[in-house]
PDB file of C-alpha atoms in Angstrom:
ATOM      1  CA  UNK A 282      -3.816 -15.325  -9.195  1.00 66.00           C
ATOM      2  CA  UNK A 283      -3.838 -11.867 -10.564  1.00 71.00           C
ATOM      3  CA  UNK A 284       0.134 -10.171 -10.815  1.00 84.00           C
ATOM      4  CA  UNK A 285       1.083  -6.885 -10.897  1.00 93.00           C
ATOM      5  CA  UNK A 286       4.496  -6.605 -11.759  1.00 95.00           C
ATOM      6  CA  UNK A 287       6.905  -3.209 -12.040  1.00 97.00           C
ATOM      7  CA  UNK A 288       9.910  -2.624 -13.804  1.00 97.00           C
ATOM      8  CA  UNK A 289      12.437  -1.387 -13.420  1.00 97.00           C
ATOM      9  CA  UNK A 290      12.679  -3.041  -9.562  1.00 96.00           C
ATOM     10  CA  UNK A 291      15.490  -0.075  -8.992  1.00 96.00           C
ATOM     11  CA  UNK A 292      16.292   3.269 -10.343  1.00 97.00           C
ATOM     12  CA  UNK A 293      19.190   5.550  -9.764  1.00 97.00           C
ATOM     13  CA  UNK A 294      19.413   8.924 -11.408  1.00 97.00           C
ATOM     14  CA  UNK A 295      21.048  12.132 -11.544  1.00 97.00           C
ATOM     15  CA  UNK A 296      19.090  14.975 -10.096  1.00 98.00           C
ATOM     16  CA  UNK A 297      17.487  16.739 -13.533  1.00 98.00           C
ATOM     17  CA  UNK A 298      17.364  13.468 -15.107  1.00 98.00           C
ATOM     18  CA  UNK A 299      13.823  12.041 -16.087  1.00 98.00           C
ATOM     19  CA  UNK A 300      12.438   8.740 -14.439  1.00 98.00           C
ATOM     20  CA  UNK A 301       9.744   6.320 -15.751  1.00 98.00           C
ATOM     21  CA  UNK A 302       8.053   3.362 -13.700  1.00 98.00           C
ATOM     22  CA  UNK A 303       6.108   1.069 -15.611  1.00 98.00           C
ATOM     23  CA  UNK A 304       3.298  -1.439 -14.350  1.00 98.00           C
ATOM     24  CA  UNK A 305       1.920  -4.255 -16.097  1.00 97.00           C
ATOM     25  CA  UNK A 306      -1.358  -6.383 -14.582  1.00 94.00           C
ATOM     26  CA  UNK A 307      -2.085  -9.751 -15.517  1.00 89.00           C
ATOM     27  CA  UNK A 308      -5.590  -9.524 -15.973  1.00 91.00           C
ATOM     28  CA  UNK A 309      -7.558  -6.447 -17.483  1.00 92.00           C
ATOM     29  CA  UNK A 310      -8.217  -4.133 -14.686  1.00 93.00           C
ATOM     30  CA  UNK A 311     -11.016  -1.508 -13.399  1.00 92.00           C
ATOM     31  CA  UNK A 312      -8.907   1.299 -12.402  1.00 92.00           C
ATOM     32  CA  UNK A 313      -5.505   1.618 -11.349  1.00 95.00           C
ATOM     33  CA  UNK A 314      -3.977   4.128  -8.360  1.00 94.00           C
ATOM     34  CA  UNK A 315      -0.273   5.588  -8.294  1.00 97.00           C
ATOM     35  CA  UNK A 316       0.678   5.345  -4.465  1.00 95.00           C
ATOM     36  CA  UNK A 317       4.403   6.286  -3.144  1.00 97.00           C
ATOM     37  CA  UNK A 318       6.145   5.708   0.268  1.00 96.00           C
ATOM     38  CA  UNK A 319       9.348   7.782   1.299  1.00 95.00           C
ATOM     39  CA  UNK A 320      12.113   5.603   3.207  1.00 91.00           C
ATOM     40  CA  UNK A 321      10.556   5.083   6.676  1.00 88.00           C
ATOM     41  CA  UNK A 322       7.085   6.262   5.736  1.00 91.00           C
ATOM     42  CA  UNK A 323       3.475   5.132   4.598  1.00 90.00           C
ATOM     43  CA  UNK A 324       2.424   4.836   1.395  1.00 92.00           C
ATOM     44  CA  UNK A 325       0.697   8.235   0.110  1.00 92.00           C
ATOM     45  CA  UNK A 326      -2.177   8.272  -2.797  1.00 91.00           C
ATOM     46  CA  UNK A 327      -1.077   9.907  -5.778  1.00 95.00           C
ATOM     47  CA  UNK A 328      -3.657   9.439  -8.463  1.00 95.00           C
ATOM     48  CA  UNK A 329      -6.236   7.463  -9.954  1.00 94.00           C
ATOM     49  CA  UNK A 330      -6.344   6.349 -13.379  1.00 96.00           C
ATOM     50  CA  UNK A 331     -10.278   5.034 -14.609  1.00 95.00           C
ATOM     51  CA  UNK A 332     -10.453   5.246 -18.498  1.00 96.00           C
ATOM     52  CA  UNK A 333      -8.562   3.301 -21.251  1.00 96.00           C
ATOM     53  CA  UNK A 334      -5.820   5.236 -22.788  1.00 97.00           C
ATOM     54  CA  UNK A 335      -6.203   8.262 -19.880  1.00 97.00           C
ATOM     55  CA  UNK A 336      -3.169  10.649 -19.103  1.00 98.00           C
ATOM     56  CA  UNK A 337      -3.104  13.157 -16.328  1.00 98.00           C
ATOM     57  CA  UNK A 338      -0.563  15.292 -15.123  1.00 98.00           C
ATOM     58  CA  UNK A 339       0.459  16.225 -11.833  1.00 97.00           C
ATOM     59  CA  UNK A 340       3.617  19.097 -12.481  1.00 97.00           C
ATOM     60  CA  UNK A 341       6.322  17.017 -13.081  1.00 98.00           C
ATOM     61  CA  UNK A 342       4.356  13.689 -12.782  1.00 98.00           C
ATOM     62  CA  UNK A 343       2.742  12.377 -15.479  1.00 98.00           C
ATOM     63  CA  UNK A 344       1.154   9.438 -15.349  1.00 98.00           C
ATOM     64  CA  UNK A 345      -0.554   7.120 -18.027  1.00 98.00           C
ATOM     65  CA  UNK A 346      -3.105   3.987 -18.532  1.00 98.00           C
ATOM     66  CA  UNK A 347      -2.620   1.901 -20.607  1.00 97.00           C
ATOM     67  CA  UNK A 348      -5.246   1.587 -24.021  1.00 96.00           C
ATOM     68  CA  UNK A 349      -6.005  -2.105 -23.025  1.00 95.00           C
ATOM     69  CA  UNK A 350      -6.066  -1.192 -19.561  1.00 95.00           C
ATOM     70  CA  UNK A 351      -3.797  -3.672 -18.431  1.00 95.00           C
ATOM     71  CA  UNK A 352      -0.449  -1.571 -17.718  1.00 96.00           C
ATOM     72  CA  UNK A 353       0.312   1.829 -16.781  1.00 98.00           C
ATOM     73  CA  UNK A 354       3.339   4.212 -16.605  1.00 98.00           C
ATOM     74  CA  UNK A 355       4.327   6.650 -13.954  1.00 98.00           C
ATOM     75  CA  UNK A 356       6.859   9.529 -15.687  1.00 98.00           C
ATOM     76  CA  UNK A 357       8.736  12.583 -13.475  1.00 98.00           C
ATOM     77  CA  UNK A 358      10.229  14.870 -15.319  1.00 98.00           C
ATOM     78  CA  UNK A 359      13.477  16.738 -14.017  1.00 98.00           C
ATOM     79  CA  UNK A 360      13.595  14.526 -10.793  1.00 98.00           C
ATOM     80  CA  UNK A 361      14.748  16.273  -7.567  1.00 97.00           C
ATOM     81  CA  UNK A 362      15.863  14.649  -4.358  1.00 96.00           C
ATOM     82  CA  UNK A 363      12.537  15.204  -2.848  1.00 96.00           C
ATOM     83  CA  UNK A 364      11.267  12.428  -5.423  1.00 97.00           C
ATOM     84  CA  UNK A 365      13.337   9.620  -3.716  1.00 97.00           C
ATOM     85  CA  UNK A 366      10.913   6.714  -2.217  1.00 97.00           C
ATOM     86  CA  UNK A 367       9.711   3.977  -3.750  1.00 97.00           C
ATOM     87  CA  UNK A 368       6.372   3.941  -6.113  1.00 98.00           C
ATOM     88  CA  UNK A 369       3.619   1.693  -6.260  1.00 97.00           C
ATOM     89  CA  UNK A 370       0.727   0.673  -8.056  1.00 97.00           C
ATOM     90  CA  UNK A 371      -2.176  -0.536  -7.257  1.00 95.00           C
ATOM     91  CA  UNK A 372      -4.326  -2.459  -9.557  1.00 94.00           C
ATOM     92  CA  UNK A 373      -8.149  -3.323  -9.036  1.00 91.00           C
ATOM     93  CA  UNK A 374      -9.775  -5.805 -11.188  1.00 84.00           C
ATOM     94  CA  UNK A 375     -13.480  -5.298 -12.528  1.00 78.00           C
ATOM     95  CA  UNK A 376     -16.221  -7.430  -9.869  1.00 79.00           C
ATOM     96  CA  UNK A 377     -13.424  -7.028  -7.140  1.00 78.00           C
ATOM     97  CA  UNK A 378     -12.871  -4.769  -4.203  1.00 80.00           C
ATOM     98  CA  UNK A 379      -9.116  -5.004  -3.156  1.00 85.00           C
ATOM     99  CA  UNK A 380      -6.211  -3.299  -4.662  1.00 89.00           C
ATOM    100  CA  UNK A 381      -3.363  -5.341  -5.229  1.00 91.00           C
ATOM    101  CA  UNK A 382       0.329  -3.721  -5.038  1.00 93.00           C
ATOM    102  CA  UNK A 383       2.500  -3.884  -7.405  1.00 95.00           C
ATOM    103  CA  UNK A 384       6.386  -4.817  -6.403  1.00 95.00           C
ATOM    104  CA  UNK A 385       7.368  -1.168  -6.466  1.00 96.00           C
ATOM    105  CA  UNK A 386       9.924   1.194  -8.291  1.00 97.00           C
ATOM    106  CA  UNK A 387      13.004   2.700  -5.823  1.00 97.00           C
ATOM    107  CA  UNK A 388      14.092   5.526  -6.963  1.00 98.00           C
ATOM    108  CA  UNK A 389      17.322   6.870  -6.035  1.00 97.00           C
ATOM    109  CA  UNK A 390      17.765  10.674  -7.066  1.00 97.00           C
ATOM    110  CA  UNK A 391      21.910  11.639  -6.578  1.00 95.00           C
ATOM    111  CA  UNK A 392      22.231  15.503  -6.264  1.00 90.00           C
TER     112      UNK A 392
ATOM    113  CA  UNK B 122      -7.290  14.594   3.210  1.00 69.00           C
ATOM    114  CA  UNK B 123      -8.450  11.560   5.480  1.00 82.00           C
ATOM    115  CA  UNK B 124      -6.618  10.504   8.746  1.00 91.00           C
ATOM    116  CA  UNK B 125      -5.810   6.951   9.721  1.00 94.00           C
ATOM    117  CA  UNK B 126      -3.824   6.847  12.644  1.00 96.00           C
ATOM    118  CA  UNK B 127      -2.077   4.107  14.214  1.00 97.00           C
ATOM    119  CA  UNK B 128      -1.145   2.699  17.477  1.00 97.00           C
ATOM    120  CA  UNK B 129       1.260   1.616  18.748  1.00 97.00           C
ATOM    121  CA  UNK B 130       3.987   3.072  15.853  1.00 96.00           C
ATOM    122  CA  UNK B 131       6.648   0.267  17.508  1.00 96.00           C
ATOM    123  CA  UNK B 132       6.350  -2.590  19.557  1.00 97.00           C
ATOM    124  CA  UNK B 133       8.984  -5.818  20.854  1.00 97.00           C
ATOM    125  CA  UNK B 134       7.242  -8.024  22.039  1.00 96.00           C
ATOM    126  CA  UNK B 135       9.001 -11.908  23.166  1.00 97.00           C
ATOM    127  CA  UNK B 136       8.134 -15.034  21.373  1.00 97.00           C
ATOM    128  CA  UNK B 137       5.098 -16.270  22.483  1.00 97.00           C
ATOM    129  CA  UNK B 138       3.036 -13.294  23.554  1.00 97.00           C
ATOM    130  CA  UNK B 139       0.378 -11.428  21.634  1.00 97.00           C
ATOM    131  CA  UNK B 140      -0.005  -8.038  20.696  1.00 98.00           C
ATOM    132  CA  UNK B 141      -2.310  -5.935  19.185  1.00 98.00           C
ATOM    133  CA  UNK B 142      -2.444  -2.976  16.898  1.00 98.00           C
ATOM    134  CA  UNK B 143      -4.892  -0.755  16.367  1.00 97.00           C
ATOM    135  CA  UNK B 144      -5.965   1.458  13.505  1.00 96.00           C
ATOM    136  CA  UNK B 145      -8.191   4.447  13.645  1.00 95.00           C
ATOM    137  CA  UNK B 146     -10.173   6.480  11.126  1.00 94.00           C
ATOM    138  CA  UNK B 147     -10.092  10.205  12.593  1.00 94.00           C
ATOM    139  CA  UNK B 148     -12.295  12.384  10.180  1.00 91.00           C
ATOM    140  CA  UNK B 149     -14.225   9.748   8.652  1.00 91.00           C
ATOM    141  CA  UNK B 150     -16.489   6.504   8.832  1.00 90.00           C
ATOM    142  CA  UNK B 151     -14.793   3.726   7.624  1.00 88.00           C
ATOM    143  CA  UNK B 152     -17.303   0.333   7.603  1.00 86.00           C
ATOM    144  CA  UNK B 153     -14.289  -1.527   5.905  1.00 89.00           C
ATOM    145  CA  UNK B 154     -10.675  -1.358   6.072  1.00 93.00           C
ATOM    146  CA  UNK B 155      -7.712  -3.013   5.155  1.00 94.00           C
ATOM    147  CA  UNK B 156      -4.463  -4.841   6.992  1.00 96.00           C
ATOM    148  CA  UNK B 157      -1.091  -5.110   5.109  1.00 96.00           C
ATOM    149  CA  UNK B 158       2.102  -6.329   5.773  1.00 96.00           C
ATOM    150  CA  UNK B 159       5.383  -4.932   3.972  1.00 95.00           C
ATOM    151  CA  UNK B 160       8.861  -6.803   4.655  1.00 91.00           C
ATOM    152  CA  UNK B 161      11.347  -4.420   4.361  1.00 88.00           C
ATOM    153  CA  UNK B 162      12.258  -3.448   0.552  1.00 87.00           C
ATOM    154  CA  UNK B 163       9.356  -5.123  -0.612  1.00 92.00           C
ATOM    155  CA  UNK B 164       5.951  -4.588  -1.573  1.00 94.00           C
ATOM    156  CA  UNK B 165       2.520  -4.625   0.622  1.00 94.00           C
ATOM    157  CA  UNK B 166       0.897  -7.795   0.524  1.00 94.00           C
ATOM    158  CA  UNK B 167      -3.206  -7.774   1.867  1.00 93.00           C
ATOM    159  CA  UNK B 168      -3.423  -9.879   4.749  1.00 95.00           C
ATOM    160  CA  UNK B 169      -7.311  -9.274   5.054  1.00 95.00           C
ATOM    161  CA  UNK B 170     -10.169  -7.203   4.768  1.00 93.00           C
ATOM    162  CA  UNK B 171     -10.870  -5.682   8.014  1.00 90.00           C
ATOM    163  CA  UNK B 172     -16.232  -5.443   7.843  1.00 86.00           C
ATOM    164  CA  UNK B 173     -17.734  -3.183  10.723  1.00 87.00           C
ATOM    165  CA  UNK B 174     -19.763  -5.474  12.288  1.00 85.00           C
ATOM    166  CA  UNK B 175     -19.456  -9.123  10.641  1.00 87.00           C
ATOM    167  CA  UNK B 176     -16.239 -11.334  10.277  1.00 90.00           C
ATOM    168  CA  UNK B 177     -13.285 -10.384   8.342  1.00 93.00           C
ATOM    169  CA  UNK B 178     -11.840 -11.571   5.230  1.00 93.00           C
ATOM    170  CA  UNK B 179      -8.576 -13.398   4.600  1.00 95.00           C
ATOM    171  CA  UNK B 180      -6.507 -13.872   2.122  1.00 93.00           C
ATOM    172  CA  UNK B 181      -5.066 -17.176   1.176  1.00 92.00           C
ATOM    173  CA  UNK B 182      -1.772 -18.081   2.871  1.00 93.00           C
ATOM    174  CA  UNK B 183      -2.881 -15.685   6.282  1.00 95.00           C
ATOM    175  CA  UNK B 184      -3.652 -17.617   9.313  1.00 94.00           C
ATOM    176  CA  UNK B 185      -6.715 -16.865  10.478  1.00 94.00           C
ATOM    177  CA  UNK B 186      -6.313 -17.867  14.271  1.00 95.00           C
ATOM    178  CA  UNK B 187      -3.267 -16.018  14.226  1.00 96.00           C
ATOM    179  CA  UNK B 188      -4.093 -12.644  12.764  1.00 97.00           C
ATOM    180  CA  UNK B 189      -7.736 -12.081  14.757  1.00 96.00           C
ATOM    181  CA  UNK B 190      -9.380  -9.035  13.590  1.00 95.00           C
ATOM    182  CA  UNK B 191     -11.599  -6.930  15.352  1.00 92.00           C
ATOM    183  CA  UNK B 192     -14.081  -4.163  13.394  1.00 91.00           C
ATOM    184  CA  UNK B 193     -15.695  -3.372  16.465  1.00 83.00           C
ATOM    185  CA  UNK B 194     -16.888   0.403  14.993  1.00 90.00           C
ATOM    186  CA  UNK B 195     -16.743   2.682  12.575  1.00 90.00           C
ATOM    187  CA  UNK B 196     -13.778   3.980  13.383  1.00 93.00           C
ATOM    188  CA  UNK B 197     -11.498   1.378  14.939  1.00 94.00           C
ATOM    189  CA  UNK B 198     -10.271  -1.705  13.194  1.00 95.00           C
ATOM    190  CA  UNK B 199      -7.974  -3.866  15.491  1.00 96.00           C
ATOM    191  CA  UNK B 200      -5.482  -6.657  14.381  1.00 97.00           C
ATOM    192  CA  UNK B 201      -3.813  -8.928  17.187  1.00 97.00           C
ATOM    193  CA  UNK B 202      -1.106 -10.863  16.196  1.00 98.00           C
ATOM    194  CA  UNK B 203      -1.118 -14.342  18.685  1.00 97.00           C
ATOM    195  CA  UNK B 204       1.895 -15.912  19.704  1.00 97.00           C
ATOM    196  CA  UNK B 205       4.529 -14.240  17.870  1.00 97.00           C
ATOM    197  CA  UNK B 206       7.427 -15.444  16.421  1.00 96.00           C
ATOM    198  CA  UNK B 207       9.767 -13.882  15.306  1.00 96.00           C
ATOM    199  CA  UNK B 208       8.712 -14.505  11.768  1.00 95.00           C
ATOM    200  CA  UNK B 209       5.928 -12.367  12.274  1.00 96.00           C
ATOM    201  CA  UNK B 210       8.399  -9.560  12.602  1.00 96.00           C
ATOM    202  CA  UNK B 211       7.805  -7.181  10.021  1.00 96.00           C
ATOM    203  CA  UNK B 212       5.616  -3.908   9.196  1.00 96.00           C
ATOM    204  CA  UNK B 213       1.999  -4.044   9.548  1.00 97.00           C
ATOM    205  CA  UNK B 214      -0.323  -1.222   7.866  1.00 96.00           C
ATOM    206  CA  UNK B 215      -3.579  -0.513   8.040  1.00 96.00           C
ATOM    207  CA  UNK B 216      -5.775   1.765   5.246  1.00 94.00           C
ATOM    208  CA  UNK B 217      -9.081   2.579   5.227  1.00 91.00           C
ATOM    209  CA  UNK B 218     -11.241   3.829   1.932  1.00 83.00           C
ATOM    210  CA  UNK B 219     -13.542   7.048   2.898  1.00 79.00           C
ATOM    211  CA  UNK B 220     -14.037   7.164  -1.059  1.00 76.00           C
ATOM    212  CA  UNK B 221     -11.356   5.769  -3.603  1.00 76.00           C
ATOM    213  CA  UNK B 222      -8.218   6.159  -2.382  1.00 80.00           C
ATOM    214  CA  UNK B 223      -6.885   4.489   0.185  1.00 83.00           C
ATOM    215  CA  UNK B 224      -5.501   6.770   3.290  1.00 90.00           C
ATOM    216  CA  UNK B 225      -2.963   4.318   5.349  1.00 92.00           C
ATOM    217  CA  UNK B 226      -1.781   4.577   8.724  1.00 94.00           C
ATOM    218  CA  UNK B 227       1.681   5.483   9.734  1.00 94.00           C
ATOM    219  CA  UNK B 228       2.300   1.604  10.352  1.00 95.00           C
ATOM    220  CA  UNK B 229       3.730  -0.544  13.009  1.00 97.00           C
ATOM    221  CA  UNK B 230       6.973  -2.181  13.442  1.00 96.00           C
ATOM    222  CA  UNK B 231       6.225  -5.184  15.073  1.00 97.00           C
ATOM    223  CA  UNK B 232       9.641  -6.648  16.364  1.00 97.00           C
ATOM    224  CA  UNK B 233       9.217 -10.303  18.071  1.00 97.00           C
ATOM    225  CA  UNK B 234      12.454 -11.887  20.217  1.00 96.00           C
TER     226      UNK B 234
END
């Protein structure tokens, strides 16, 4: 079955440091969505990615799809504590209506 | 943004007994919705796929007659879990779609003795 997989599994920075998650599907994929969960919490939608190649910005987010749309990369710029959690993708494949997760990014910011 | 609430946030329940969860749309129709389960430090994996008004959809590996799953209305998707164990222990979470992103619940801990 279809995988999504993440890497790096863990991540821990210095605050001001940059951080980049990436995501890489098995199978080609219809759009992908950026999710992220604090310790404790739900996971909360970030951003959706549709078109090959697409980049979009969210201040010091930036995330990216991939030009064979079949990975993506999630990049934070500066990171401050408030960026701790873990980050997820979520990967749908054209003719399907489920997201799949991918195994997530922890991100450890140290002030 | 949407609302999904869910209820209750924590439950212990003993081996054997059932309980169930419910999740809630509050500020939108939702005629599907979705049930996850997360073990801690790992990802969400789809149990099923929660249809207003016809049967719900599995995945492979989830026990049907264990996880029953009620889409009674619009609004209220409910997922009984049927004589725990305390394997089942873990963190169940609900979404529903009002448009493209999914809005999840707060969760439950479901903690079986």
């Amino acid at each position: 079955g279809q995988q999504v997989m993440q890497i790096p599994q863990y991540q821990h920075v210095q605050e001001g440091e940059d951080f980049t998650t990436y995501c890489n599907s098995s199978t080609t994929l219809s759009n992908i969505q950026w999710y992220k969960q604090r310790p404790g919490g739900h996971p909360v939608f970030l951003i959706q990615l549709v078109k090959s190649g697409e980049v979009k910005k969210q201040k010091r987010l930036t995330f990216q799809f991939g030009e064979a749309k079949k990975n993506s990369s999630l990049h934070i710029t500066a990171t401050q504590t408030t960026d701790v959690g873990t980050y997820f993708c979520a990967a749908l494949t054209s003719g399907t209506y489920k997201y799949i997760f991918g195994t997530g990014t922890r991100l450890k910011v140290l002030a | 943004g949407a609302v999904v609430s869910q209820h209750p946030s924590r439950v212990i329940c003993k081996s054997g007994t059932s309980v169930k969860i419910e999740c809630r749309s509050l500020d939108f129709q939702a005629t599907t919705m979705f049930w996850y389960r997360q073990f801690p430090k790992q990802s969400l994996m789809l149990m099923a796929t929660s249809n207003e008004g016809s049967k719900a959809t599995y995945e492979q590996g989830v026990e049907k007659d264990k996880f029953l799953i009620n889409h009674a209305s619009l609004t209220l998707s409910t997922l009984t879990v049927t004589s725990a164990h305390p394997e089942d222990s873990s963190f169940y979470i609900c979404s529903a779609r009002p448009i493209y992103e999914q809005y999840f619940g707060p969760g439950t801990r479901l903690t079986v003795t």
